[in-house]
mmCIF file of C-alpha atoms in Angstrom:
data_model
loop_
_atom_site.group_PDB
_atom_site.id
_atom_site.type_symbol
_atom_site.label_atom_id
_atom_site.label_comp_id
_atom_site.label_asym_id
_atom_site.label_seq_id
_atom_site.Cartn_x
_atom_site.Cartn_y
_atom_site.Cartn_z
ATOM 1 C CA MET A 1 22.943 -2.369 -98.314
ATOM 2 C CA THR A 2 23.567 -6.068 -97.696
ATOM 3 C CA ASP A 3 27.204 -5.436 -96.752
ATOM 4 C CA PHE A 4 26.150 -2.582 -94.471
ATOM 5 C CA LEU A 5 23.667 -4.799 -92.645
ATOM 6 C CA ALA A 6 26.263 -7.568 -92.309
ATOM 7 C CA ASP A 7 28.735 -5.134 -90.718
ATOM 8 C CA LYS A 8 26.079 -3.816 -88.371
ATOM 9 C CA ALA A 9 25.040 -7.347 -87.423
ATOM 10 C CA GLU A 10 28.596 -8.184 -86.366
ATOM 11 C CA GLN A 11 28.747 -5.010 -84.272
ATOM 12 C CA LEU A 12 25.404 -5.753 -82.652
ATOM 13 C CA LEU A 13 26.523 -9.226 -81.591
ATOM 14 C CA SER A 14 28.984 -7.685 -79.150
ATOM 15 C CA TRP A 15 25.982 -6.507 -77.113
ATOM 16 C CA VAL A 16 24.439 -9.890 -76.458
ATOM 17 C CA VAL A 17 26.972 -11.268 -73.925
ATOM 18 C CA PRO A 18 26.497 -9.374 -70.649
ATOM 19 C CA ASP A 19 28.936 -8.553 -67.877
ATOM 20 C CA ILE A 20 29.140 -11.538 -65.520
ATOM 21 C CA ASP A 21 29.283 -9.496 -62.325
ATOM 22 C CA ALA A 22 26.253 -7.476 -63.449
ATOM 23 C CA CYS A 23 24.341 -10.744 -63.919
ATOM 24 C CA ARG A 24 25.242 -11.870 -60.418
ATOM 25 C CA ARG A 25 24.074 -8.544 -59.001
ATOM 26 C CA LEU A 26 20.815 -8.809 -60.939
ATOM 27 C CA ALA A 27 20.171 -12.288 -59.548
ATOM 28 C CA MET A 28 20.854 -11.032 -56.039
ATOM 29 C CA GLU A 29 18.397 -8.149 -56.510
ATOM 30 C CA VAL A 30 15.687 -10.531 -57.708
ATOM 31 C CA ARG A 31 16.244 -12.836 -54.718
ATOM 32 C CA THR A 32 16.105 -9.883 -52.325
ATOM 33 C CA ARG A 33 12.684 -8.849 -53.659
ATOM 34 C CA ASP A 34 11.191 -12.301 -53.027
ATOM 35 C CA PRO A 35 13.459 -14.406 -50.790
ATOM 36 C CA ASN A 36 10.867 -17.174 -50.384
ATOM 37 C CA ALA A 37 10.378 -17.813 -54.104
ATOM 38 C CA SER A 38 11.841 -20.881 -55.796
ATOM 39 C CA PRO A 39 14.688 -20.403 -58.315
ATOM 40 C CA GLU A 40 12.344 -21.038 -61.244
ATOM 41 C CA GLN A 41 9.826 -18.518 -59.895
ATOM 42 C CA LEU A 42 12.618 -15.960 -59.631
ATOM 43 C CA ALA A 43 13.678 -16.710 -63.202
ATOM 44 C CA LYS A 44 10.114 -16.168 -64.434
ATOM 45 C CA ALA A 45 9.908 -12.898 -62.522
ATOM 46 C CA LEU A 46 13.069 -11.799 -64.298
ATOM 47 C CA ILE A 47 11.489 -12.670 -67.650
ATOM 48 C CA ARG A 48 8.443 -10.518 -66.867
ATOM 49 C CA TYR A 49 10.677 -7.606 -65.922
ATOM 50 C CA ALA A 50 12.656 -7.975 -69.153
ATOM 51 C CA GLN A 51 9.429 -8.209 -71.176
ATOM 52 C CA LYS A 52 8.313 -4.836 -69.839
ATOM 53 C CA GLN A 53 11.678 -3.357 -70.778
ATOM 54 C CA GLY A 54 11.495 -4.848 -74.261
ATOM 55 C CA ALA A 55 7.938 -3.642 -74.875
ATOM 56 C CA THR A 56 8.918 -0.135 -73.800
ATOM 57 C CA VAL A 57 11.868 -0.118 -76.179
ATOM 58 C CA GLY A 58 9.718 -1.413 -79.055
ATOM 59 C CA GLY A 59 7.085 1.227 -78.472
ATOM 60 C CA MET A 60 9.570 4.088 -78.174
ATOM 61 C CA THR A 61 11.487 3.193 -81.326
ATOM 62 C CA GLY A 62 8.173 2.807 -83.138
ATOM 63 C CA LEU A 63 6.995 6.323 -82.246
ATOM 64 C CA ALA A 64 9.415 7.906 -84.705
ATOM 65 C CA ALA A 65 8.608 5.442 -87.469
ATOM 66 C CA SER A 66 8.923 6.698 -91.042
ATOM 67 C CA PRO A 67 10.632 5.547 -94.250
ATOM 68 C CA VAL A 68 13.536 7.863 -93.380
ATOM 69 C CA THR A 69 14.097 6.744 -89.787
ATOM 70 C CA MET A 70 13.168 3.060 -90.067
ATOM 71 C CA LEU A 71 16.732 1.691 -90.366
ATOM 72 C CA PRO A 72 18.195 3.689 -87.441
ATOM 73 C CA ALA A 73 15.114 2.828 -85.379
ATOM 74 C CA ALA A 74 15.461 -0.871 -86.179
ATOM 75 C CA LEU A 75 19.168 -0.867 -85.272
ATOM 76 C CA ALA A 76 18.485 0.952 -82.004
ATOM 77 C CA ASP A 77 15.678 -1.465 -81.180
ATOM 78 C CA ILE A 78 17.764 -4.563 -81.853
ATOM 79 C CA ALA A 79 20.790 -3.241 -79.942
ATOM 80 C CA ALA A 80 18.618 -2.534 -76.907
ATOM 81 C CA MET A 81 16.903 -5.909 -77.181
ATOM 82 C CA LEU A 82 20.163 -7.820 -77.391
ATOM 83 C CA LYS A 83 21.304 -6.100 -74.212
ATOM 84 C CA ILE A 84 18.004 -6.846 -72.438
ATOM 85 C CA GLU A 85 17.890 -10.486 -73.558
ATOM 86 C CA GLY A 86 21.553 -11.163 -72.859
ATOM 87 C CA THR A 87 21.333 -9.660 -69.381
ATOM 88 C CA MET A 88 18.135 -11.609 -68.699
ATOM 89 C CA ALA A 89 19.779 -14.875 -69.810
ATOM 90 C CA GLY A 90 22.800 -14.129 -67.641
ATOM 91 C CA GLY A 91 20.591 -13.321 -64.658
ATOM 92 C CA ILE A 92 18.698 -16.586 -65.130
ATOM 93 C CA ALA A 93 22.035 -18.404 -65.273
ATOM 94 C CA ALA A 94 23.079 -16.797 -61.990
ATOM 95 C CA ILE A 95 19.800 -17.919 -60.414
ATOM 96 C CA LEU A 96 19.533 -21.465 -61.783
ATOM 97 C CA ASP A 97 23.152 -22.449 -62.467
ATOM 98 C CA PRO A 98 25.573 -20.078 -60.657
ATOM 99 C CA ALA A 99 28.621 -22.214 -61.445
ATOM 100 C CA SER A 100 28.126 -21.619 -65.170
ATOM 101 C CA LEU A 101 29.285 -18.017 -64.698
ATOM 102 C CA ASP A 102 32.683 -19.078 -63.345
ATOM 103 C CA ASP A 103 34.114 -19.760 -66.821
ATOM 104 C CA PRO A 104 33.755 -16.654 -69.072
ATOM 105 C CA ASP A 105 34.218 -18.616 -72.315
ATOM 106 C CA ARG A 106 31.614 -21.183 -71.342
ATOM 107 C CA PHE A 107 29.245 -18.427 -70.221
ATOM 108 C CA ARG A 108 29.667 -16.638 -73.554
ATOM 109 C CA THR A 109 28.835 -19.834 -75.416
ATOM 110 C CA ASP A 110 25.800 -20.469 -73.214
ATOM 111 C CA VAL A 111 24.358 -17.014 -73.889
ATOM 112 C CA LEU A 112 24.920 -17.335 -77.630
ATOM 113 C CA ALA A 113 23.265 -20.752 -77.693
ATOM 114 C CA ILE A 114 20.228 -19.361 -75.875
ATOM 115 C CA ALA A 115 19.974 -16.171 -77.928
ATOM 116 C CA PHE A 116 20.653 -17.794 -81.315
ATOM 117 C CA PRO A 117 19.547 -21.446 -81.159
ATOM 118 C CA ALA A 118 19.098 -21.793 -84.926
ATOM 119 C CA ALA A 119 22.595 -20.437 -85.539
ATOM 120 C CA PHE A 120 24.038 -22.746 -82.904
ATOM 121 C CA SER A 121 22.252 -25.759 -84.362
ATOM 122 C CA GLN A 122 23.692 -24.943 -87.790
ATOM 123 C CA ALA A 123 27.177 -24.468 -86.320
ATOM 124 C CA LEU A 124 26.935 -27.880 -84.663
ATOM 125 C CA ARG A 125 26.142 -29.484 -87.996
ATOM 126 C CA GLN A 126 29.184 -27.826 -89.535
ATOM 127 C CA ILE A 127 31.473 -29.489 -86.992
ATOM 128 C CA GLY A 128 29.811 -32.871 -87.413
ATOM 129 C CA ILE A 129 27.409 -32.903 -84.457
ATOM 130 C CA ARG A 130 23.807 -33.714 -85.335
ATOM 131 C CA ALA A 131 21.550 -31.773 -83.001
ATOM 132 C CA GLY A 132 18.345 -31.736 -85.031
ATOM 133 C CA GLU A 133 15.861 -29.103 -83.920
ATOM 134 C CA GLN A 134 16.818 -29.316 -80.253
ATOM 135 C CA PHE A 135 19.940 -29.416 -78.137
ATOM 136 C CA THR A 136 20.853 -29.309 -74.456
ATOM 137 C CA LYS A 137 23.488 -27.729 -72.249
ATOM 138 C CA ASN A 138 25.447 -30.998 -72.215
ATOM 139 C CA LEU A 139 25.630 -30.977 -76.010
ATOM 140 C CA VAL A 140 26.856 -27.388 -75.949
ATOM 141 C CA ARG A 141 29.584 -28.354 -73.488
ATOM 142 C CA ARG A 142 30.750 -31.084 -75.858
ATOM 143 C CA ALA A 143 30.782 -28.710 -78.813
ATOM 144 C CA VAL A 144 32.818 -25.954 -77.156
ATOM 145 C CA GLY A 145 36.014 -27.963 -77.352
ATOM 146 C CA LYS A 146 35.570 -28.433 -81.093
ATOM 147 C CA GLY A 147 35.850 -24.777 -82.006
ATOM 148 C CA SER A 148 32.179 -24.085 -82.581
ATOM 149 C CA VAL A 149 32.022 -20.684 -80.862
ATOM 150 C CA GLU A 150 33.449 -18.642 -83.722
ATOM 151 C CA GLY A 151 31.196 -20.533 -86.103
ATOM 152 C CA ILE A 152 28.220 -19.472 -84.016
ATOM 153 C CA PHE A 153 29.283 -15.844 -84.261
ATOM 154 C CA LYS A 154 29.551 -16.004 -88.048
ATOM 155 C CA ILE A 155 26.222 -17.754 -88.529
ATOM 156 C CA ALA A 156 24.494 -15.610 -85.919
ATOM 157 C CA SER A 157 25.645 -12.512 -87.820
ATOM 158 C CA ARG A 158 23.746 -13.721 -90.885
ATOM 159 C CA PHE A 159 20.631 -14.468 -88.841
ATOM 160 C CA LEU A 160 20.871 -11.051 -87.221
ATOM 161 C CA GLY A 161 21.257 -9.357 -90.605
ATOM 162 C CA ALA A 162 17.947 -10.896 -91.691
ATOM 163 C CA LYS A 163 16.413 -9.761 -88.411
ATOM 164 C CA VAL A 164 17.518 -6.168 -89.044
ATOM 165 C CA THR A 165 15.802 -6.293 -92.435
ATOM 166 C CA GLY A 166 12.516 -7.480 -90.890
ATOM 167 C CA ARG A 167 12.636 -4.896 -88.130
ATOM 168 C CA THR A 168 13.418 -2.152 -90.642
ATOM 169 C CA LEU A 169 10.245 -2.954 -92.588
ATOM 170 C CA ALA A 170 8.190 -2.936 -89.403
ATOM 171 C CA LYS A 171 9.611 0.436 -88.344
ATOM 172 C CA GLY A 172 8.564 1.991 -91.641
ATOM 173 C CA VAL A 173 4.848 1.945 -90.832
ATOM 174 C CA PRO A 174 3.818 4.994 -88.759
ATOM 175 C CA LEU A 175 1.727 4.340 -85.623
ATOM 176 C CA VAL A 176 1.237 0.674 -86.490
ATOM 177 C CA SER A 177 4.912 0.054 -85.745
ATOM 178 C CA VAL A 178 4.418 1.110 -82.118
ATOM 179 C CA GLY A 179 2.131 -1.850 -81.443
ATOM 180 C CA ILE A 180 4.134 -4.204 -83.641
ATOM 181 C CA GLY A 181 7.410 -3.250 -81.964
ATOM 182 C CA ALA A 182 6.078 -3.581 -78.422
ATOM 183 C CA GLY A 183 4.305 -6.871 -79.162
ATOM 184 C CA TRP A 184 7.192 -8.342 -81.106
ATOM 185 C CA ASN A 185 9.652 -7.542 -78.324
ATOM 186 C CA TRP A 186 7.331 -8.893 -75.618
ATOM 187 C CA VAL A 187 7.005 -12.232 -77.413
ATOM 188 C CA GLU A 188 10.685 -12.409 -78.291
ATOM 189 C CA VAL A 189 11.817 -11.860 -74.702
ATOM 190 C CA GLU A 190 9.415 -14.559 -73.549
ATOM 191 C CA GLY A 191 10.926 -16.995 -76.055
ATOM 192 C CA VAL A 192 14.502 -16.223 -75.003
ATOM 193 C CA GLY A 193 13.552 -16.441 -71.333
ATOM 194 C CA ARG A 194 11.887 -19.825 -71.777
ATOM 195 C CA ARG A 195 14.944 -21.102 -73.604
ATOM 196 C CA ALA A 196 17.201 -19.859 -70.795
ATOM 197 C CA ILE A 197 15.160 -21.652 -68.125
ATOM 198 C CA ALA A 198 15.088 -24.853 -70.176
ATOM 199 C CA TYR A 199 18.811 -24.636 -70.914
ATOM 200 C CA TYR A 200 19.939 -24.071 -67.343
ATOM 201 C CA THR A 201 17.645 -26.799 -65.968
ATOM 202 C CA GLY A 202 18.998 -29.391 -68.410
ATOM 203 C CA GLN A 203 16.023 -29.477 -70.762
ATOM 204 C CA PRO A 204 16.293 -29.348 -74.562
ATOM 205 C CA ILE A 205 15.967 -26.019 -76.338
ATOM 206 C CA GLY A 206 13.467 -25.892 -79.189
ATOM 207 C CA VAL A 207 14.605 -23.875 -82.209
ATOM 208 C CA GLY A 208 11.228 -23.006 -83.716
ATOM 209 C CA ARG A 209 9.164 -21.766 -80.745
ATOM 210 C CA ILE A 210 9.985 -18.059 -81.033
ATOM 211 C CA LYS A 211 9.127 -18.045 -84.749
ATOM 212 C CA GLN A 212 5.739 -19.599 -84.015
ATOM 213 C CA LEU A 213 4.995 -17.034 -81.314
ATOM 214 C CA THR A 214 6.179 -14.077 -83.395
ATOM 215 C CA ARG A 215 4.045 -15.034 -86.386
ATOM 216 C CA SER A 216 0.975 -14.853 -84.176
ATOM 217 C CA ILE A 217 1.335 -11.089 -83.708
ATOM 218 C CA LEU A 218 3.084 -9.875 -86.879
ATOM 219 C CA PRO A 219 1.684 -9.149 -90.312
ATOM 220 C CA LYS A 220 2.893 -11.871 -92.679
ATOM 221 C CA ARG A 221 5.078 -9.540 -94.736
ATOM 222 C CA PHE A 222 7.209 -8.668 -91.689
ATOM 223 C CA GLY A 223 8.082 -12.318 -91.000
ATOM 224 C CA GLY A 224 9.814 -13.491 -87.868
ATOM 225 C CA SER A 225 13.125 -14.924 -86.792
ATOM 226 C CA ASP A 226 14.055 -17.617 -84.320
ATOM 227 C CA ARG A 227 17.666 -16.596 -84.730
#
């Protein structure tokens, strides 16, 4: 089971980095809806839109909850969420820091750092950079040249494997899992969105915020992950 989850985690990671052109189109759509809004207001509007998508996904995958379907439901939920969160992060990048999309490798690293801050922090330590509980875009730029990206992928796979386990437990509770899934996804998207805004405006990213938020809505036995 552990090996299976590890393999699935590696497959799921391929979903988190969105298409760059799609992110640019998304940013353009958001600007068109409210041309007078500031970039940060547009970014927050994008977060709200992604939260609604995430809550819908969580509720739908929770409807079929049972001990038999909980693993497929958890995998489907996480795959959809990675796509939503990655696209949201890319759209925020296109709004707040358009030049960051010009280099695909740098963009990939940015999205991974936003989606998996705990994994990135651990990868930094492995290459001799002490980031503590927070890091910034400038620190990420320094780390890219030291071969940290593949390390992030490996560590993020382990974090994601643990996340699949937690989601699987949550999807095994009929009816209750609908509310848990929708609420969990709503909070998680908010955490990723806040990190994206902080990252692309030069502020430090906090590693523990999403865990704190998630614990506020989940039963203790389901845990939480700040990835």
